[in-house]
Tab-separated table of C-alpha atoms in Angstrom:
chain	number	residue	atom	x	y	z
A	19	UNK	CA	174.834	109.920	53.741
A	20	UNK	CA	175.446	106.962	52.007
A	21	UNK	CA	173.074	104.281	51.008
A	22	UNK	CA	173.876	102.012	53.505
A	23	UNK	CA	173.116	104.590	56.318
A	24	UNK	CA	170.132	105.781	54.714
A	25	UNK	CA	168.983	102.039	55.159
A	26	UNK	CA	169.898	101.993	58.639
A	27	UNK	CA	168.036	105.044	59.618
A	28	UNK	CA	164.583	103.746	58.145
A	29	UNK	CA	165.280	100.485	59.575
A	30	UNK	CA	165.663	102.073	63.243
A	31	UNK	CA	162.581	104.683	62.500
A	32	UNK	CA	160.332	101.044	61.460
A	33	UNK	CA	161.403	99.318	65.039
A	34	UNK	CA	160.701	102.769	66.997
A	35	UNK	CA	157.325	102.643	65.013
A	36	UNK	CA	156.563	99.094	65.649
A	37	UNK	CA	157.187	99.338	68.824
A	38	UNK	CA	155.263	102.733	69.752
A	39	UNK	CA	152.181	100.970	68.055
A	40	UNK	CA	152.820	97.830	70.525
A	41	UNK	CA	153.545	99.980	73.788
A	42	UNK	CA	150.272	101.875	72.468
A	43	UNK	CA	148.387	98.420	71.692
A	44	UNK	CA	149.471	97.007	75.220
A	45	UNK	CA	148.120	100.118	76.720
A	46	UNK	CA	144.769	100.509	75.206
A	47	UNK	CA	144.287	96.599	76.242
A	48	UNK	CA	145.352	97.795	79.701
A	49	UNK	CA	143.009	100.748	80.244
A	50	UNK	CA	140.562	98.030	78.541
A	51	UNK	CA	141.116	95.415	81.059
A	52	UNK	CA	140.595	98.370	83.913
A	53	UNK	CA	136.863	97.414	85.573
A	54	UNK	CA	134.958	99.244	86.988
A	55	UNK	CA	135.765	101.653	84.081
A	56	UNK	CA	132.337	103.597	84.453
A	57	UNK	CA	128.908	103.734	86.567
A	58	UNK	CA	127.593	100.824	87.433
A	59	UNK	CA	123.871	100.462	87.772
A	60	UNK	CA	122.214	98.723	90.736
A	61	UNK	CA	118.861	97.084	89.871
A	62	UNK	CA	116.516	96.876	92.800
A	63	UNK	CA	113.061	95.466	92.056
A	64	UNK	CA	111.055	97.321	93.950
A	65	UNK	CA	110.006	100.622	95.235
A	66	UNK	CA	111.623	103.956	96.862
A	67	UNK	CA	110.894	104.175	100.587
A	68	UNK	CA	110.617	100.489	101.976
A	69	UNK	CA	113.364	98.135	103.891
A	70	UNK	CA	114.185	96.752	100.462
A	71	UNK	CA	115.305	100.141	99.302
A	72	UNK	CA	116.450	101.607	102.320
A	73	UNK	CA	119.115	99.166	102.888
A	74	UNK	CA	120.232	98.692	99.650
A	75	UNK	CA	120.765	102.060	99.229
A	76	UNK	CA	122.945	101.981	102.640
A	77	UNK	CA	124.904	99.170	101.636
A	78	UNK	CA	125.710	100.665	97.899
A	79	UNK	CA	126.776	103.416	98.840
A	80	UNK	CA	129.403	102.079	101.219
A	81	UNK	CA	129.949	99.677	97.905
A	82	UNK	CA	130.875	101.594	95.505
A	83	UNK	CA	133.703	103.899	97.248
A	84	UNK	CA	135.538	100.192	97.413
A	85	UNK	CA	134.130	99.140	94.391
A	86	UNK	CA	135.967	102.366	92.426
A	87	UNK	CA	132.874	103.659	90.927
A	88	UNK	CA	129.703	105.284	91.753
A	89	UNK	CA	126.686	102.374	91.787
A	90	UNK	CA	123.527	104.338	90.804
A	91	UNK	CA	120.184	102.475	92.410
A	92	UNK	CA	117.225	102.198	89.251
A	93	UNK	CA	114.229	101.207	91.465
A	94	UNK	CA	112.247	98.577	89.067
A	95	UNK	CA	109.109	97.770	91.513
A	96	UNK	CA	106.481	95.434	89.946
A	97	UNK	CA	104.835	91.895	90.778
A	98	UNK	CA	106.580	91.379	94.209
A	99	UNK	CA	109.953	92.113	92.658
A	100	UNK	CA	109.319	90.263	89.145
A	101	UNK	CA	109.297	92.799	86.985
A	102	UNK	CA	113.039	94.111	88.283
A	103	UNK	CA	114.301	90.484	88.340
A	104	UNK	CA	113.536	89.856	84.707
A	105	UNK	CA	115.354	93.184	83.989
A	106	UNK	CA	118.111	92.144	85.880
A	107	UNK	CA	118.408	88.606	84.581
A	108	UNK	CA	118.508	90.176	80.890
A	109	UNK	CA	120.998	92.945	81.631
A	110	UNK	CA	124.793	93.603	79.442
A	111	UNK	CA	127.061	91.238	80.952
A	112	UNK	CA	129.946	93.655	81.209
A	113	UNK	CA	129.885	93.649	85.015
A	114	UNK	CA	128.450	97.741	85.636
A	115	UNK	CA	124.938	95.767	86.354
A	116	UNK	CA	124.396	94.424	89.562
A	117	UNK	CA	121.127	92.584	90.725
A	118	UNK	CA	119.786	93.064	94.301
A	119	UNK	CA	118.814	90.016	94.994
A	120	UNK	CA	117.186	88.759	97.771
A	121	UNK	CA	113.874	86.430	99.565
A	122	UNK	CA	111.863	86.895	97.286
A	123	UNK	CA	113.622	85.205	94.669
A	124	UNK	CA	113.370	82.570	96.268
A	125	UNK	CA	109.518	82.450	97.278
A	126	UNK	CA	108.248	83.404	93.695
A	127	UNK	CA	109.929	80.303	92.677
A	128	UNK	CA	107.782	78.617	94.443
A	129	UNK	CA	104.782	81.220	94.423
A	130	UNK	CA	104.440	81.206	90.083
A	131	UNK	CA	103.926	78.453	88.151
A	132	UNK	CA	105.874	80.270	85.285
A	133	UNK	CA	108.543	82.881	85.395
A	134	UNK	CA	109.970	84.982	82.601
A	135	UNK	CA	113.480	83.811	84.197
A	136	UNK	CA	114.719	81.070	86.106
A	137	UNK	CA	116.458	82.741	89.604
A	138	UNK	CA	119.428	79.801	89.981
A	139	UNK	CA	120.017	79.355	85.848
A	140	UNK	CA	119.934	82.862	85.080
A	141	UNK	CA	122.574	84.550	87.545
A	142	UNK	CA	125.716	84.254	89.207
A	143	UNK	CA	125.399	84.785	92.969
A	144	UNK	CA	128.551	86.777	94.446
A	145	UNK	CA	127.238	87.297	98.586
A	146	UNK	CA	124.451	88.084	101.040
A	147	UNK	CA	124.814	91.374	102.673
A	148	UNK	CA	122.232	91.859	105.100
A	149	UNK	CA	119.683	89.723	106.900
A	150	UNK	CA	117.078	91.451	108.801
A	151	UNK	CA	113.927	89.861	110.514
A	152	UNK	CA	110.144	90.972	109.585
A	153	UNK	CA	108.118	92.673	112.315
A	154	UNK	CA	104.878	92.100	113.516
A	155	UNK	CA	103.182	95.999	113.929
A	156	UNK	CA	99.449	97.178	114.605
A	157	UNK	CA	97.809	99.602	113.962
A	158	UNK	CA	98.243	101.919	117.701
A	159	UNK	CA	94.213	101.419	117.907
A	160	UNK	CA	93.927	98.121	118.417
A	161	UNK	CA	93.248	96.946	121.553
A	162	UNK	CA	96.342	94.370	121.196
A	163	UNK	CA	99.002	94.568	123.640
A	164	UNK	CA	100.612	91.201	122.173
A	165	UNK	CA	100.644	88.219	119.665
A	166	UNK	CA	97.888	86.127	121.854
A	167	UNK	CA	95.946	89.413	121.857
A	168	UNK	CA	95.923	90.072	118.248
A	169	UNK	CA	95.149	86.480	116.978
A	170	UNK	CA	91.956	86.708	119.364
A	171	UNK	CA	90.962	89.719	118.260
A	172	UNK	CA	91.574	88.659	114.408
A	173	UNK	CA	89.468	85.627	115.258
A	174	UNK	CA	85.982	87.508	116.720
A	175	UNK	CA	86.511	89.853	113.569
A	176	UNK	CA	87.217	87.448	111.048
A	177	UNK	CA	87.279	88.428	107.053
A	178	UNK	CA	87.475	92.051	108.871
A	179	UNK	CA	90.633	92.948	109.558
A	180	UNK	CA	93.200	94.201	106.452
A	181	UNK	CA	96.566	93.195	106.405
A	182	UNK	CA	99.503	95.169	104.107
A	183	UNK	CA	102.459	94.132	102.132
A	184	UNK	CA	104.822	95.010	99.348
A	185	UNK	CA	103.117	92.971	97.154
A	186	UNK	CA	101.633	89.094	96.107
A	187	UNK	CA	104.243	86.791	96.456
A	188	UNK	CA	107.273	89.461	98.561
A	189	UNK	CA	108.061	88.005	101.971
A	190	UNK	CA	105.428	90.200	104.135
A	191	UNK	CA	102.400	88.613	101.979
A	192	UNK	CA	104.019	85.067	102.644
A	193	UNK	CA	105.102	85.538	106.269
A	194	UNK	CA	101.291	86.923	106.847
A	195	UNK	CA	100.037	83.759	104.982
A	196	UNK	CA	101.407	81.640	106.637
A	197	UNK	CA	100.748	83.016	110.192
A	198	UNK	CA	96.885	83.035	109.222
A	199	UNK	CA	97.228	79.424	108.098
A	200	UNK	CA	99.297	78.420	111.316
A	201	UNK	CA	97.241	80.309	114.012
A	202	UNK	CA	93.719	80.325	112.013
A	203	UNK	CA	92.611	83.465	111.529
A	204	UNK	CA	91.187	85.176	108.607
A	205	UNK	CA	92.372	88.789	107.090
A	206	UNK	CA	91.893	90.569	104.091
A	207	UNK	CA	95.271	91.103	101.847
A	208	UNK	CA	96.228	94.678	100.662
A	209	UNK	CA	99.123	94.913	98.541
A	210	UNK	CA	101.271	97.985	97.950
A	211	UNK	CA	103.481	99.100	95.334
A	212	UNK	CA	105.109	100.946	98.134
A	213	UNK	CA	105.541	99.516	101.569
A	214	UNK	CA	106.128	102.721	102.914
A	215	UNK	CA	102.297	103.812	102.093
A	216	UNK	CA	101.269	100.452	103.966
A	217	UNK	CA	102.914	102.082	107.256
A	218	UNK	CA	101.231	105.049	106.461
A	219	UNK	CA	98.214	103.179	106.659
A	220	UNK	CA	98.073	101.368	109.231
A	221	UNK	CA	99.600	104.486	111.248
A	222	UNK	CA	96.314	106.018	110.590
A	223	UNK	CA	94.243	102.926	110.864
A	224	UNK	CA	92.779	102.216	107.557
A	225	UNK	CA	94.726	98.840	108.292
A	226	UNK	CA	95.374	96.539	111.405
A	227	UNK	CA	98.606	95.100	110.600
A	228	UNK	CA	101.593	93.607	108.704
A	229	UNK	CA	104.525	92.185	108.422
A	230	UNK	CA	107.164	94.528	107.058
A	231	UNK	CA	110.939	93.880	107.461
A	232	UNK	CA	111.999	95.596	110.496
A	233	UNK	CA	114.357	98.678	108.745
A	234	UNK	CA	111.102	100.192	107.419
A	235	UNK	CA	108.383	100.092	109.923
A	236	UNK	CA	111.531	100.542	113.088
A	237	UNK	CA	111.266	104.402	113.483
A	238	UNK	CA	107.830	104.348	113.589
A	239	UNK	CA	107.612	101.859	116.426
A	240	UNK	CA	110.211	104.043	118.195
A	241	UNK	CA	108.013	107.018	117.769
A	242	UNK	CA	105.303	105.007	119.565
A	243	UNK	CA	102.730	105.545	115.862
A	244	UNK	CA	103.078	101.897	115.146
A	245	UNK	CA	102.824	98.831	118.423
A	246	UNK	CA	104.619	96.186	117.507
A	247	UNK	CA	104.343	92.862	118.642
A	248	UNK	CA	106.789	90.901	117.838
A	249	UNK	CA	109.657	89.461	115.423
A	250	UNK	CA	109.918	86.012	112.913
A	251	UNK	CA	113.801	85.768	113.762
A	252	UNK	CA	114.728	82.657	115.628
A	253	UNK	CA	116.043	84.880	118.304
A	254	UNK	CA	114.930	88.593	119.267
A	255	UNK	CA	116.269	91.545	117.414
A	256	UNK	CA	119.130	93.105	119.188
A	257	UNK	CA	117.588	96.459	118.132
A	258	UNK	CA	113.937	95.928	119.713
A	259	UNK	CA	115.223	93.651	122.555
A	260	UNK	CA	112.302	94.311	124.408
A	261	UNK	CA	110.087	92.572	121.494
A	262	UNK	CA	109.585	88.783	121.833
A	263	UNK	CA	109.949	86.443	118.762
A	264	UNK	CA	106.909	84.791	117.289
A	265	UNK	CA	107.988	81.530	118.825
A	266	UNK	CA	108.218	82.632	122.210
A	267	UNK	CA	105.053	84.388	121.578
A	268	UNK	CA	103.282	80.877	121.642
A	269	UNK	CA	103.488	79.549	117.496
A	270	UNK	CA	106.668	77.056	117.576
A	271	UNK	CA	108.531	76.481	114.517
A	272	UNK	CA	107.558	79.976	113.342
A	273	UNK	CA	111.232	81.728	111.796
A	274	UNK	CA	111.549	83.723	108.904
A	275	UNK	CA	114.485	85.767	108.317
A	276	UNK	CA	114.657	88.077	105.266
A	277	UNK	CA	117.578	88.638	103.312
A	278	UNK	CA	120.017	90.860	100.596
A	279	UNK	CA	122.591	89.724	98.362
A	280	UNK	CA	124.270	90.933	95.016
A	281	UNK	CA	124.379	88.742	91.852
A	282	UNK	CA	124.972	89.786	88.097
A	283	UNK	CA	123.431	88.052	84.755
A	284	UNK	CA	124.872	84.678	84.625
A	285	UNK	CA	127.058	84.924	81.461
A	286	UNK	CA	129.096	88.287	83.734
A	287	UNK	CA	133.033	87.188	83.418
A	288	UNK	CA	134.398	85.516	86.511
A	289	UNK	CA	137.043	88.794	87.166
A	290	UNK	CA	134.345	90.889	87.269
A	291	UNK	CA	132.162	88.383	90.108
A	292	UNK	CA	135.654	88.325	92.127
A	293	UNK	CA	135.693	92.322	92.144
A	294	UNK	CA	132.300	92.859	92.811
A	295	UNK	CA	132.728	90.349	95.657
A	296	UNK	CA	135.975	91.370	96.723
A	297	UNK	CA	134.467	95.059	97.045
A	298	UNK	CA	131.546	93.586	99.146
A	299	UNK	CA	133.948	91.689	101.951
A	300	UNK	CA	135.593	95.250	102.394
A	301	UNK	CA	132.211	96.922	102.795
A	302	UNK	CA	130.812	94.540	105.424
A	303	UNK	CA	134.290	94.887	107.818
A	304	UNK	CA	133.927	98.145	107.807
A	305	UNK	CA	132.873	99.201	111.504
A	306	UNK	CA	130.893	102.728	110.130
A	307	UNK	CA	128.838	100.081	107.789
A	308	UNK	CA	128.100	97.658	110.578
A	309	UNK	CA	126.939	100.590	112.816
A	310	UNK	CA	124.735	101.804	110.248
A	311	UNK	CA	123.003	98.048	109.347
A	312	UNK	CA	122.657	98.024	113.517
A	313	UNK	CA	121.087	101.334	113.425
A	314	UNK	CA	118.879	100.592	110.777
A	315	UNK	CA	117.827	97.032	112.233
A	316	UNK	CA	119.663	94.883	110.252
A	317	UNK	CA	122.725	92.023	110.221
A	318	UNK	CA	126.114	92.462	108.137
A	319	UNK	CA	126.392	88.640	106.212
A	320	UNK	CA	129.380	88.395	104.315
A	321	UNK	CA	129.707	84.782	102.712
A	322	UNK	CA	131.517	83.298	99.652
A	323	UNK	CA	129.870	82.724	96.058
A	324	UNK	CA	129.631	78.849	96.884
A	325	UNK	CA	127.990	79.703	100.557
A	326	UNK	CA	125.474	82.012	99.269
A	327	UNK	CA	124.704	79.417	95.785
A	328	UNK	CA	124.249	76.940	98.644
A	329	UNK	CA	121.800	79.403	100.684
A	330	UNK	CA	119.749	80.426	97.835
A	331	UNK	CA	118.770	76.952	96.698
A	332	UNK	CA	117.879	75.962	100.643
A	333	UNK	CA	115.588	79.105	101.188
A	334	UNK	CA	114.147	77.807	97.348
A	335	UNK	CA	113.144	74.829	98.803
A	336	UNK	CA	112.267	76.163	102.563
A	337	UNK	CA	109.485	78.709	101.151
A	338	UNK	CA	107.721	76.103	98.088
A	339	UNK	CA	107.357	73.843	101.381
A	340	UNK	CA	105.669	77.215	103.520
A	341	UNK	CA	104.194	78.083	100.562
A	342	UNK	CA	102.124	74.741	100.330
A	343	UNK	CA	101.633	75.065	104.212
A	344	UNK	CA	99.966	78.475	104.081
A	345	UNK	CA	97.533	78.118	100.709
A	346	UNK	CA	98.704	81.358	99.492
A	347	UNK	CA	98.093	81.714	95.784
A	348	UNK	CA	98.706	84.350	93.409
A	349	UNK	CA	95.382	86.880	93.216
């Protein structure tokens, strides 16, 4: 082989070369670019067992099949969802942590004077997913066969009566607030860590009553160990039909309506927010996921990034205005 040939050869074997390391170069950044490329991890800040958890855990599953990877719930309960939130807000921004994010987001902002995080600056809202309304339950004992009942009984046993929650500042504390400060009766808070030991409670008496969002407390009402009363949605529950709202129970103006969205730290790339939320619009059309929100007492509530930005900072200012109105204050 001559010179000239030999020359040739190498000079064919370099391009083949060069361009096996490009093909290969293109590729890696390929499988690089491919998200969700491992677990994701779903943030919920607050305990196994109650509405919070129980829907979430509905909804992710449905999630993550569209979503292409498994989303594994890390319950982070603490200082009515605090403690979970500042985790969340300080998480990798790689897009495998998702934030459940929700009310009480909005009513610590107005609850706490100071926050380790700041719940509009420090995330990027992709969509609600569920709205659900809180439910008014006694304990079966109680000689209270409705809401006029129950405030008239609260009233000839005033500072007597014990009221649970999920915890200072979560929406049953507020919504409980702020019917004691509306109708004028007087009842002694009990938070729990886990809302689920609250219905326990009450089952068995220990407590009167709460407000609980309607998934938890629901099969117990069916079961006939909890009576409830009533619900704080502007209209009544499609589940509990029978079950007036507050407002046609005799306290106008009285709504709350609890809800569940996803966000991710604020710094998350915008492909990854359009995935995530492209993943969550499946989820809610599906008819098997609507059937189980029904079942389970709660709304499907798709919306867009903007719509749900929009949401946030009106329920921010909705519950720092209810918040003044009831006198709660952190204990």
């Amino acid at each position: 082989m001559s010179l000239k040939q030999i020359g040739c050869v190498a000079a064919v074997t370099l391009m083949c070369a060069a361009g096996s390391a490009l093909a290969a170069e293109k590729a890696g950044a390929r499988a690089a670019e491919v998200y969700p490329n491992k677990p994701g991890r779903l943030i919920l800040p607050f305990g196994p067992g109650g509405s919070t958890d129980v829907v979430a855990r509905i909804f992710a599953q449905r999630f993550s099949e569209l979503w292409g990877q498994p989303l594994v719930v890390d319950n982070r309960a603490g200082a009515a969802g605090i403690v979970g939130t500042e985790i969340g807000a300080r998480a990798p921004t790689d897009g495998h942590t998702i934030m459940t994010y929700g009310i009480n987001q909005a009513i610590t902002a107005g609850l706490y004077s100071k926050l380790p995080y700041d719940h509009l600056r420090d995330f990027t809202v992709i969509s609600l997913y569920a709205t659900m309304p809180n439910i008014l339950c006694v304990t079966p004992s109680l000689p209270a066969a409705n809401v006029a009942e129950f405030v008239k009984l609260a009233k000839a046993n005033a500072g007597k009566f014990k009221y649970a929650s999920s915890g200072v500042g979560a929406s049953p504390h507020l919504t409980m607030e702020l019917f004691k400060a509306v109708t004028g009766i007087d009842m002694i808070h009990v938070p729990y860590k886990n809302s689920a030991q609250g219905y326990t409670d009450t089952i068995s008496g220990q407590i009167q009553s709460f407000f609980f969002n309607l998934p938890g407390p629901l099969p117990h009402v069916k079961s006939g160990r909890l009576r409830a009363l009533a619900v704080t949605s502007a209209k009544r529950a499609e589940q509990v039909p029978e079950l007036p709202t507050i407002m046609e129970s005799g306290i106008p103006d009285f709504e709350v309506t609890v809800w569940q969205g996803y966000a991710v730290p604020k710094a998350t790339p915008q492909r990854y927010v359009a995935k995530i939320h492209d993943a969550m619009m499946k989820a809610l059309a599906t008819p098997e996921l609507r059937q189980r929100f029904f079942d389970a007492g709660v709304a499907a509530a798709p919306m867009t990034p903007e719509q749900f930005r929009k949401f946030v900072e009106a329920e921010t200012v909705k519950w720092k205005k209810a918040i003044a109105i009831s006198g709660a204050k952190v204990e």
